[in-house]
Amino acid sequence: MLNIALFGPPGAGKGTQSEYLIKKYNLFYISTGDLLRNEITLDTPIGKEVKSVIASGGLVSDEIIVQIIEKTITENTSFNGFLFDGFPRTYVQAYILEGLMLKLNTSLNCLISIDVPEEESVKRLLGRGKSSSRSDDNESVIRTRLHEYNQKTLPVLKFFKDRGNYKEVNGLLDIKGVKDQITEIVKEELSKSLLNVVLFGYPGSGRSAQGRSLAEKFGLEYLSAGEMLENEVEKKTDYGIQIKSLYDLGTLNPDQIGQLVPDEIVVQLIEEKISKSQDMKGFIFKGFPRTLVQSYILDGLLKKYTSSITKVIEIEVPTLELIRRLNMRGKTDSSRPYDSNYEKIIQRLQDHETRTVPVISKYMKLHNGVRIDGTGSFDQVNKKLAHEIEIVLKDMRKGFGVWGLGFGVWGSGFGVRGRH
């Protein structure tokens, strides 16, 4: 999701640049003035309240404004983000917008300010007044408007400068020059969005090898819950000792590592891994989530960092081919505990059917997942998987809505390159 606040003094060309951003990135335009007038026209409860306030000579309260903005955002989820024109107008409203974005599990990517010196603004507006015969474009009125803009805006700009997401462009350039500067800023913001891929498939489908290959190819962090747990046991860490104690008590069969380890352990390991991966462009999740409960855990964990699942891919391989592959692997040094005989192989496949297939069904519907034929050579399957990820990356660079409302830039200081 791409959320931008666009600022600029009268005469800066904000309207022209707004139209460009809206069309290019499929953003929903939010102007508080337009929203208030629309509520009045529709005669909504909020509109009636606004009309009453205006009729009595009062100012519309921040409470009303934030209600309208929240309503507008939640009703327009088909867009790829929002362009705020001249909002927030005050220091208090800046805090309000920040809180509202957090509530909606997203954030403001940046505030872009089109910088134009006062004399240039006066010159432009006087020229516009001559061509349009607008009575409010005389020098006295213009300077008053510019003074009011500067007085109100400076505290807001400082707020975002302190947050580190203030961007300024040179408004003295021609329209194309200003547009090019803004485009570069947006590209930079889009590059900060993380790509989170969940890779599903039955045991023997090749998820591990494909996941590692894709992670290396696209600069992602490969995250396998099973391998993480095995590493903990081998290193004899606190978590590893807990897992080993489950073996010793007979609560957990070593054949089932990564499947029946308590979720409390798994989620702590995954969160720790995510928090340490500050320079990654995203993650490939393999072997997690395995259950519906774990799917809620992953959704909540990503939501905590203002992120979400970007793409869901299942590698499909016929059952007989899975059995053949697992049986062959059982005769090599890469053998897993559940490859040792046909009985264990069948049990492993049945466990996947019972526990994980419902998760796949859920994610396929929620995230427009895709299924890839995994019966070809490694390179053939890898090419298909890479193609799906390239499509997502292309859409992300364009600012297309591949995530939905719950996805914003990576927050809380994790996985960020150059901001937050």
GROMACS .gro file of C-alpha atoms in nm:
model
  420
    1MET     CA    1   0.000   0.000   0.000
    2LEU     CA    2   0.127   0.345  -0.095
    3ASN     CA    3   0.015   0.634   0.128
    4ILE     CA    4   0.140   0.985   0.051
    5ALA     CA    5   0.067   1.332   0.186
    6LEU     CA    6   0.130   1.600  -0.078
    7PHE     CA    7   0.203   1.955   0.033
    8GLY     CA    8   0.290   2.274  -0.145
    9PRO     CA    9   0.206   2.645  -0.123
   10PRO     CA   10  -0.058   2.798  -0.348
   11GLY     CA   11   0.082   2.805  -0.699
   12ALA     CA   12   0.313   2.506  -0.648
   13GLY     CA   13   0.128   2.290  -0.900
   14LYS     CA   14  -0.001   2.047  -0.643
   15GLY     CA   15  -0.320   1.978  -0.841
   16THR     CA   16  -0.127   1.873  -1.151
   17GLN     CA   17   0.103   1.642  -0.957
   18SER     CA   18  -0.191   1.496  -0.763
   19GLU     CA   19  -0.360   1.394  -1.088
   20TYR     CA   20  -0.039   1.226  -1.200
   21LEU     CA   21   0.003   1.028  -0.877
   22ILE     CA   22  -0.361   0.921  -0.868
   23LYS     CA   23  -0.357   0.787  -1.223
   24LYS     CA   24  -0.012   0.628  -1.224
   25TYR     CA   25  -0.036   0.450  -0.889
   26ASN     CA   26  -0.414   0.400  -0.861
   27LEU     CA   27  -0.440   0.605  -0.541
   28PHE     CA   28  -0.760   0.731  -0.383
   29TYR     CA   29  -0.756   1.109  -0.349
   30ILE     CA   30  -0.839   1.243  -0.003
   31SER     CA   31  -0.914   1.612   0.038
   32THR     CA   32  -1.091   1.689   0.364
   33GLY     CA   33  -1.283   1.972   0.200
   34ASP     CA   34  -1.412   1.745  -0.075
   35LEU     CA   35  -1.501   1.473   0.176
   36LEU     CA   36  -1.697   1.714   0.395
   37ARG     CA   37  -1.889   1.851   0.098
   38ASN     CA   38  -1.966   1.497  -0.018
   39GLU     CA   39  -2.106   1.401   0.324
   40ILE     CA   40  -2.329   1.710   0.316
   41THR     CA   41  -2.449   1.632  -0.037
   42LEU     CA   42  -2.530   1.272   0.059
   43ASP     CA   43  -2.708   1.398   0.371
   44THR     CA   44  -2.535   1.138   0.589
   45PRO     CA   45  -2.542   1.163   0.970
   46ILE     CA   46  -2.190   1.307   0.958
   47GLY     CA   47  -2.295   1.541   0.677
   48LYS     CA   48  -2.587   1.671   0.882
   49GLU     CA   49  -2.355   1.736   1.174
   50VAL     CA   50  -2.105   1.917   0.952
   51LYS     CA   51  -2.379   2.127   0.795
   52SER     CA   52  -2.504   2.226   1.139
   53VAL     CA   53  -2.155   2.324   1.255
   54ILE     CA   54  -2.089   2.534   0.945
   55ALA     CA   55  -2.432   2.700   0.967
   56SER     CA   56  -2.356   2.811   1.321
   57GLY     CA   57  -2.023   2.960   1.214
   58GLY     CA   58  -1.814   2.694   1.386
   59LEU     CA   59  -1.514   2.495   1.271
   60VAL     CA   60  -1.542   2.128   1.189
   61SER     CA   61  -1.374   1.934   1.470
   62ASP     CA   62  -1.086   1.691   1.430
   63GLU     CA   63  -1.316   1.420   1.564
   64ILE     CA   64  -1.545   1.459   1.264
   65ILE     CA   65  -1.258   1.481   1.018
   66VAL     CA   66  -1.091   1.164   1.143
   67GLN     CA   67  -1.424   0.978   1.127
   68ILE     CA   68  -1.467   1.075   0.764
   69ILE     CA   69  -1.111   0.984   0.670
   70GLU     CA   70  -1.131   0.646   0.844
   71LYS     CA   71  -1.465   0.577   0.673
   72THR     CA   72  -1.318   0.674   0.336
   73ILE     CA   73  -1.012   0.452   0.374
   74THR     CA   74  -1.207   0.144   0.486
   75GLU     CA   75  -1.460   0.185   0.203
   76ASN     CA   76  -1.200   0.212  -0.074
   77THR     CA   77  -0.982  -0.096  -0.036
   78SER     CA   78  -0.969  -0.162  -0.411
   79PHE     CA   79  -0.719   0.122  -0.451
   80ASN     CA   80  -0.344   0.077  -0.404
   81GLY     CA   81  -0.319   0.351  -0.145
   82PHE     CA   82  -0.422   0.705  -0.062
   83LEU     CA   83  -0.308   1.053  -0.154
   84PHE     CA   84  -0.375   1.308   0.119
   85ASP     CA   85  -0.402   1.660  -0.020
   86GLY     CA   86  -0.322   1.924   0.240
   87PHE     CA   87  -0.388   1.690   0.531
   88PRO     CA   88  -0.278   1.694   0.805
   89ARG     CA   89  -0.306   2.072   0.836
   90THR     CA   90  -0.201   2.100   1.200
   91TYR     CA   91   0.048   1.941   1.439
   92VAL     CA   92  -0.240   1.772   1.621
   93GLN     CA   93  -0.380   1.633   1.296
   94ALA     CA   94  -0.036   1.490   1.217
   95TYR     CA   95  -0.059   1.280   1.532
   96ILE     CA   96  -0.418   1.190   1.447
   97LEU     CA   97  -0.320   1.065   1.101
   98GLU     CA   98  -0.031   0.864   1.243
   99GLY     CA   99  -0.261   0.698   1.496
  100LEU     CA  100  -0.527   0.631   1.234
  101MET     CA  101  -0.274   0.466   1.004
  102LEU     CA  102  -0.158   0.243   1.288
  103LYS     CA  103  -0.516   0.147   1.367
  104LEU     CA  104  -0.565   0.044   1.005
  105ASN     CA  105  -0.242  -0.159   1.005
  106THR     CA  106  -0.063   0.063   0.759
  107SER     CA  107   0.144   0.381   0.765
  108LEU     CA  108   0.215   0.701   0.577
  109ASN     CA  109   0.506   0.633   0.346
  110CYS     CA  110   0.608   0.994   0.322
  111LEU     CA  111   0.508   1.357   0.303
  112ILE     CA  112   0.620   1.517  -0.023
  113SER     CA  113   0.655   1.895  -0.012
  114ILE     CA  114   0.681   2.091  -0.338
  115ASP     CA  115   0.912   2.377  -0.244
  116VAL     CA  116   0.846   2.706  -0.421
  117PRO     CA  117   0.984   3.042  -0.294
  118GLU     CA  118   0.723   3.302  -0.201
  119GLU     CA  119   0.809   3.542  -0.482
  120GLU     CA  120   0.776   3.266  -0.741
  121SER     CA  121   0.438   3.166  -0.596
  122VAL     CA  122   0.321   3.528  -0.612
  123LYS     CA  123   0.440   3.554  -0.972
  124ARG     CA  124   0.260   3.235  -1.076
  125LEU     CA  125  -0.065   3.322  -0.901
  126LEU     CA  126  -0.071   3.675  -1.041
  127GLY     CA  127  -0.026   3.526  -1.387
  128ARG     CA  128  -0.308   3.283  -1.321
  129GLY     CA  129  -0.527   3.571  -1.202
  130LYS     CA  130  -0.478   3.757  -1.528
  131SER     CA  131  -0.577   3.457  -1.737
  132SER     CA  132  -0.867   3.341  -1.519
  133SER     CA  133  -0.993   3.677  -1.384
  134ARG     CA  134  -1.005   3.526  -1.035
  135SER     CA  135  -1.071   3.798  -0.778
  136ASP     CA  136  -0.870   3.616  -0.510
  137ASP     CA  137  -0.552   3.621  -0.719
  138ASN     CA  138  -0.445   3.978  -0.639
  139GLU     CA  139  -0.111   4.032  -0.465
  140SER     CA  140  -0.250   4.129  -0.126
  141VAL     CA  141  -0.474   3.824  -0.101
  142ILE     CA  142  -0.201   3.600  -0.239
  143ARG     CA  143   0.056   3.707   0.019
  144THR     CA  144  -0.198   3.661   0.298
  145ARG     CA  145  -0.270   3.307   0.177
  146LEU     CA  146   0.100   3.226   0.154
  147HIS     CA  147   0.161   3.363   0.504
  148GLU     CA  148  -0.123   3.150   0.646
  149TYR     CA  149   0.005   2.843   0.464
  150ASN     CA  150   0.356   2.885   0.603
  151GLN     CA  151   0.234   2.951   0.956
  152LYS     CA  152   0.013   2.641   0.961
  153THR     CA  153   0.243   2.413   0.765
  154LEU     CA  154   0.582   2.461   0.932
  155PRO     CA  155   0.491   2.262   1.248
  156VAL     CA  156   0.346   1.981   1.034
  157LEU     CA  157   0.655   1.963   0.816
  158LYS     CA  158   0.874   1.954   1.126
  159PHE     CA  159   0.666   1.664   1.259
  160PHE     CA  160   0.742   1.454   0.951
  161LYS     CA  161   1.105   1.569   0.934
  162ASP     CA  162   1.146   1.438   1.288
  163ARG     CA  163   0.984   1.110   1.177
  164GLY     CA  164   1.231   1.080   0.891
  165ASN     CA  165   0.971   1.057   0.615
  166TYR     CA  166   0.973   1.415   0.489
  167LYS     CA  167   1.067   1.452   0.123
  168GLU     CA  168   1.117   1.783  -0.057
  169VAL     CA  169   1.120   1.847  -0.430
  170ASN     CA  170   1.231   2.153  -0.622
  171GLY     CA  171   0.913   2.323  -0.740
  172LEU     CA  172   1.101   2.570  -0.962
  173LEU     CA  173   1.146   2.306  -1.228
  174ASP     CA  174   0.893   2.255  -1.505
  175ILE     CA  175   0.601   2.014  -1.461
  176LYS     CA  176   0.800   1.718  -1.595
  177GLY     CA  177   1.097   1.800  -1.374
  178VAL     CA  178   0.881   1.806  -1.061
  179LYS     CA  179   0.703   1.488  -1.172
  180ASP     CA  180   1.035   1.308  -1.224
  181GLN     CA  181   1.150   1.400  -0.872
  182ILE     CA  182   0.826   1.274  -0.722
  183THR     CA  183   0.848   0.953  -0.926
  184GLU     CA  184   1.194   0.880  -0.785
  185ILE     CA  185   1.067   0.932  -0.431
  186VAL     CA  186   0.777   0.693  -0.490
  187LYS     CA  187   1.009   0.432  -0.643
  188GLU     CA  188   1.229   0.453  -0.334
  189GLU     CA  189   0.928   0.406  -0.107
  190LEU     CA  190   0.798   0.109  -0.304
  191SER     CA  191   1.139  -0.057  -0.287
  192LYS     CA  192   1.105  -0.065   0.093
  193SER     CA  193   0.800  -0.289   0.083
  194LEU     CA  194   0.879  -0.646   0.178
  195LEU     CA  195   0.800  -0.953  -0.028
  196ASN     CA  196   0.669  -1.234   0.193
  197VAL     CA  197   0.615  -1.566   0.014
  198VAL     CA  198   0.463  -1.876   0.172
  199LEU     CA  199   0.576  -2.188  -0.014
  200PHE     CA  200   0.350  -2.490   0.028
  201GLY     CA  201   0.377  -2.846  -0.095
  202TYR     CA  202   0.369  -3.205   0.024
  203PRO     CA  203   0.689  -3.362   0.161
  204GLY     CA  204   0.893  -3.457  -0.144
  205SER     CA  205   0.764  -3.170  -0.359
  206GLY     CA  206   1.103  -2.996  -0.348
  207ARG     CA  207   1.009  -2.699  -0.131
  208SER     CA  208   1.339  -2.683   0.057
  209ALA     CA  209   1.568  -2.674  -0.245
  210GLN     CA  210   1.338  -2.444  -0.440
  211GLY     CA  211   1.290  -2.214  -0.142
  212ARG     CA  212   1.664  -2.170  -0.090
  213SER     CA  213   1.720  -2.109  -0.460
  214LEU     CA  214   1.446  -1.847  -0.481
  215ALA     CA  215   1.568  -1.676  -0.164
  216GLU     CA  216   1.917  -1.643  -0.309
  217LYS     CA  217   1.789  -1.528  -0.647
  218PHE     CA  218   1.564  -1.252  -0.511
  219GLY     CA  219   1.759  -1.147  -0.201
  220LEU     CA  220   1.506  -1.293   0.042
  221GLU     CA  221   1.554  -1.467   0.376
  222TYR     CA  222   1.475  -1.839   0.365
  223LEU     CA  223   1.288  -1.936   0.680
  224SER     CA  224   1.226  -2.307   0.745
  225ALA     CA  225   1.065  -2.378   1.081
  226GLY     CA  226   1.182  -2.740   1.082
  227GLU     CA  227   1.544  -2.650   1.010
  228MET     CA  228   1.539  -2.376   1.273
  229LEU     CA  229   1.419  -2.623   1.535
  230GLU     CA  230   1.677  -2.882   1.433
  231ASN     CA  231   1.951  -2.619   1.465
  232GLU     CA  232   1.832  -2.536   1.815
  233VAL     CA  233   1.859  -2.902   1.917
  234GLU     CA  234   2.205  -2.939   1.762
  235LYS     CA  235   2.334  -2.622   1.930
  236LYS     CA  236   2.181  -2.727   2.263
  237THR     CA  237   2.024  -2.385   2.313
  238ASP     CA  238   1.752  -2.322   2.571
  239TYR     CA  239   1.490  -2.389   2.304
  240GLY     CA  240   1.681  -2.695   2.187
  241ILE     CA  241   1.690  -2.834   2.539
  242GLN     CA  242   1.312  -2.786   2.568
  243ILE     CA  243   1.256  -2.971   2.240
  244LYS     CA  244   1.497  -3.249   2.343
  245SER     CA  245   1.312  -3.285   2.673
  246LEU     CA  246   0.991  -3.345   2.477
  247TYR     CA  247   1.167  -3.627   2.295
  248ASP     CA  248   1.288  -3.777   2.621
  249LEU     CA  249   0.940  -3.759   2.772
  250GLY     CA  250   0.798  -3.930   2.468
  251THR     CA  251   0.567  -3.632   2.401
  252LEU     CA  252   0.733  -3.558   2.070
  253ASN     CA  253   0.856  -3.806   1.814
  254PRO     CA  254   1.183  -3.695   1.645
  255ASP     CA  255   1.020  -3.783   1.314
  256GLN     CA  256   0.775  -3.497   1.369
  257ILE     CA  257   1.013  -3.211   1.442
  258GLY     CA  258   0.870  -2.884   1.321
  259GLN     CA  259   0.520  -3.025   1.325
  260LEU     CA  260   0.425  -3.081   1.687
  261VAL     CA  261   0.670  -2.853   1.870
  262PRO     CA  262   0.463  -2.615   2.086
  263ASP     CA  263   0.367  -2.302   1.895
  264GLU     CA  264   0.510  -2.088   2.176
  265ILE     CA  265   0.859  -2.207   2.084
  266VAL     CA  266   0.810  -2.188   1.708
  267VAL     CA  267   0.671  -1.834   1.705
  268GLN     CA  268   0.947  -1.701   1.930
  269LEU     CA  269   1.213  -1.845   1.701
  270ILE     CA  270   1.047  -1.704   1.390
  271GLU     CA  271   0.999  -1.360   1.544
  272GLU     CA  272   1.361  -1.357   1.658
  273LYS     CA  273   1.472  -1.449   1.306
  274ILE     CA  274   1.260  -1.175   1.150
  275SER     CA  275   1.381  -0.909   1.394
  276LYS     CA  276   1.745  -0.990   1.313
  277SER     CA  277   1.696  -0.981   0.935
  278GLN     CA  278   1.717  -0.604   0.899
  279ASP     CA  279   1.855  -0.587   0.545
  280MET     CA  280   1.637  -0.849   0.380
  281LYS     CA  281   1.387  -0.763   0.107
  282GLY     CA  282   1.144  -1.017   0.247
  283PHE     CA  283   1.101  -1.381   0.347
  284ILE     CA  284   1.023  -1.720   0.201
  285PHE     CA  285   0.837  -1.925   0.460
  286LYS     CA  286   0.872  -2.303   0.426
  287GLY     CA  287   0.715  -2.542   0.674
  288PHE     CA  288   0.527  -2.266   0.848
  289PRO     CA  289   0.237  -2.234   0.891
  290ARG     CA  290   0.153  -2.606   0.913
  291THR     CA  291  -0.178  -2.569   1.097
  292LEU     CA  292  -0.469  -2.325   1.099
  293VAL     CA  293  -0.358  -2.204   1.442
  294GLN     CA  294  -0.011  -2.132   1.304
  295SER     CA  295  -0.166  -1.946   1.011
  296TYR     CA  296  -0.328  -1.704   1.255
  297ILE     CA  297   0.005  -1.672   1.435
  298LEU     CA  298   0.189  -1.583   1.114
  299ASP     CA  299  -0.079  -1.333   1.010
  300GLY     CA  300  -0.059  -1.170   1.352
  301LEU     CA  301   0.320  -1.168   1.357
  302LEU     CA  302   0.346  -0.997   1.019
  303LYS     CA  303   0.069  -0.757   1.116
  304LYS     CA  304   0.274  -0.658   1.421
  305TYR     CA  305   0.538  -0.527   1.183
  306THR     CA  306   0.282  -0.360   0.954
  307SER     CA  307   0.325  -0.630   0.693
  308SER     CA  308   0.143  -0.932   0.556
  309ILE     CA  309   0.171  -1.225   0.318
  310THR     CA  310   0.244  -1.111  -0.036
  311LYS     CA  311   0.227  -1.435  -0.232
  312VAL     CA  312   0.119  -1.795  -0.170
  313ILE     CA  313   0.252  -2.071  -0.395
  314GLU     CA  314   0.186  -2.445  -0.377
  315ILE     CA  315   0.411  -2.692  -0.559
  316GLU     CA  316   0.191  -2.976  -0.685
  317VAL     CA  317   0.333  -3.326  -0.735
  318PRO     CA  318   0.126  -3.648  -0.781
  319THR     CA  319   0.116  -3.877  -0.477
  320LEU     CA  320   0.296  -4.169  -0.643
  321GLU     CA  321   0.577  -3.938  -0.751
  322LEU     CA  322   0.604  -3.802  -0.396
  323ILE     CA  323   0.636  -4.156  -0.259
  324ARG     CA  324   0.898  -4.243  -0.521
  325ARG     CA  325   1.103  -3.932  -0.441
  326LEU     CA  326   1.087  -3.981  -0.064
  327ASN     CA  327   1.177  -4.348  -0.098
  328MET     CA  328   1.478  -4.260  -0.314
  329ARG     CA  329   1.587  -3.990  -0.072
  330GLY     CA  330   1.567  -4.241   0.212
  331LYS     CA  331   1.852  -4.432   0.048
  332THR     CA  332   2.084  -4.128   0.038
  333ASP     CA  333   2.280  -3.918   0.288
  334SER     CA  334   1.998  -3.661   0.266
  335SER     CA  335   1.754  -3.905   0.422
  336ARG     CA  336   1.506  -3.770   0.674
  337PRO     CA  337   1.364  -3.973   0.967
  338TYR     CA  338   1.027  -4.004   0.792
  339ASP     CA  339   1.188  -4.138   0.470
  340SER     CA  340   1.305  -4.463   0.629
  341ASN     CA  341   1.016  -4.682   0.514
  342TYR     CA  342   0.690  -4.671   0.321
  343GLU     CA  343   0.478  -4.673   0.635
  344LYS     CA  344   0.641  -4.356   0.766
  345ILE     CA  345   0.624  -4.190   0.426
  346ILE     CA  346   0.251  -4.257   0.398
  347GLN     CA  347   0.195  -4.132   0.753
  348ARG     CA  348   0.386  -3.812   0.676
  349LEU     CA  349   0.176  -3.747   0.367
  350GLN     CA  350  -0.144  -3.814   0.562
  351ASP     CA  351  -0.035  -3.573   0.836
  352HIS     CA  352   0.014  -3.305   0.571
  353GLU     CA  353  -0.328  -3.381   0.425
  354THR     CA  354  -0.497  -3.349   0.764
  355ARG     CA  355  -0.311  -3.053   0.912
  356THR     CA  356  -0.179  -2.837   0.629
  357VAL     CA  357  -0.421  -2.872   0.338
  358PRO     CA  358  -0.686  -2.665   0.525
  359VAL     CA  359  -0.424  -2.391   0.569
  360ILE     CA  360  -0.346  -2.399   0.198
  361SER     CA  361  -0.716  -2.371   0.112
  362LYS     CA  362  -0.750  -2.071   0.342
  363TYR     CA  363  -0.446  -1.890   0.203
  364MET     CA  364  -0.530  -1.967  -0.158
  365LYS     CA  365  -0.860  -1.782  -0.117
  366LEU     CA  366  -0.724  -1.495   0.090
  367HIS     CA  367  -0.411  -1.423  -0.112
  368ASN     CA  368  -0.503  -1.527  -0.466
  369GLY     CA  369  -0.253  -1.813  -0.445
  370VAL     CA  370  -0.117  -2.008  -0.740
  371ARG     CA  371  -0.035  -2.375  -0.793
  372ILE     CA  372   0.277  -2.477  -0.984
  373ASP     CA  373   0.337  -2.815  -1.149
  374GLY     CA  374   0.638  -2.959  -0.968
  375THR     CA  375   0.692  -3.269  -1.184
  376GLY     CA  376   0.954  -3.124  -1.419
  377SER     CA  377   1.328  -3.087  -1.364
  378PHE     CA  378   1.455  -2.863  -1.083
  379ASP     CA  379   1.535  -2.583  -1.330
  380GLN     CA  380   1.197  -2.611  -1.502
  381VAL     CA  381   1.007  -2.584  -1.174
  382ASN     CA  382   1.239  -2.310  -1.050
  383LYS     CA  383   1.174  -2.107  -1.363
  384LYS     CA  384   0.797  -2.127  -1.305
  385LEU     CA  385   0.831  -2.025  -0.941
  386ALA     CA  386   1.064  -1.737  -1.025
  387HIS     CA  387   0.820  -1.615  -1.288
  388GLU     CA  388   0.542  -1.589  -1.027
  389ILE     CA  389   0.766  -1.390  -0.793
  390GLU     CA  390   0.879  -1.162  -1.077
  391ILE     CA  391   0.515  -1.079  -1.150
  392VAL     CA  392   0.465  -0.977  -0.788
  393LEU     CA  393   0.783  -0.768  -0.782
  394LYS     CA  394   0.682  -0.595  -1.103
  395ASP     CA  395   0.345  -0.507  -0.954
  396MET     CA  396   0.509  -0.383  -0.634
  397ARG     CA  397   0.741  -0.154  -0.828
  398LYS     CA  398   0.441  -0.011  -1.010
  399GLY     CA  399   0.255   0.034  -0.685
  400PHE     CA  400  -0.019  -0.208  -0.780
  401GLY     CA  401  -0.233  -0.349  -0.501
  402VAL     CA  402  -0.103  -0.700  -0.448
  403TRP     CA  403  -0.132  -0.680  -0.071
  404GLY     CA  404  -0.465  -0.535   0.041
  405LEU     CA  405  -0.532  -0.289   0.322
  406GLY     CA  406  -0.327  -0.471   0.583
  407PHE     CA  407   0.004  -0.428   0.405
  408GLY     CA  408   0.225  -0.127   0.444
  409VAL     CA  409   0.596  -0.068   0.468
  410TRP     CA  410   0.792  -0.264   0.723
  411GLY     CA  411   0.762  -0.080   1.050
  412SER     CA  412   0.914  -0.076   1.399
  413GLY     CA  413   1.271  -0.055   1.268
  414PHE     CA  414   1.295  -0.406   1.122
  415GLY     CA  415   1.380  -0.490   0.761
  416VAL     CA  416   1.422  -0.126   0.666
  417ARG     CA  417   1.672   0.030   0.433
  418GLY     CA  418   1.703   0.401   0.487
  419ARG     CA  419   1.390   0.503   0.676
  420HIS     CA  420   1.196   0.466   1.002
   0.00000   0.00000   0.00000
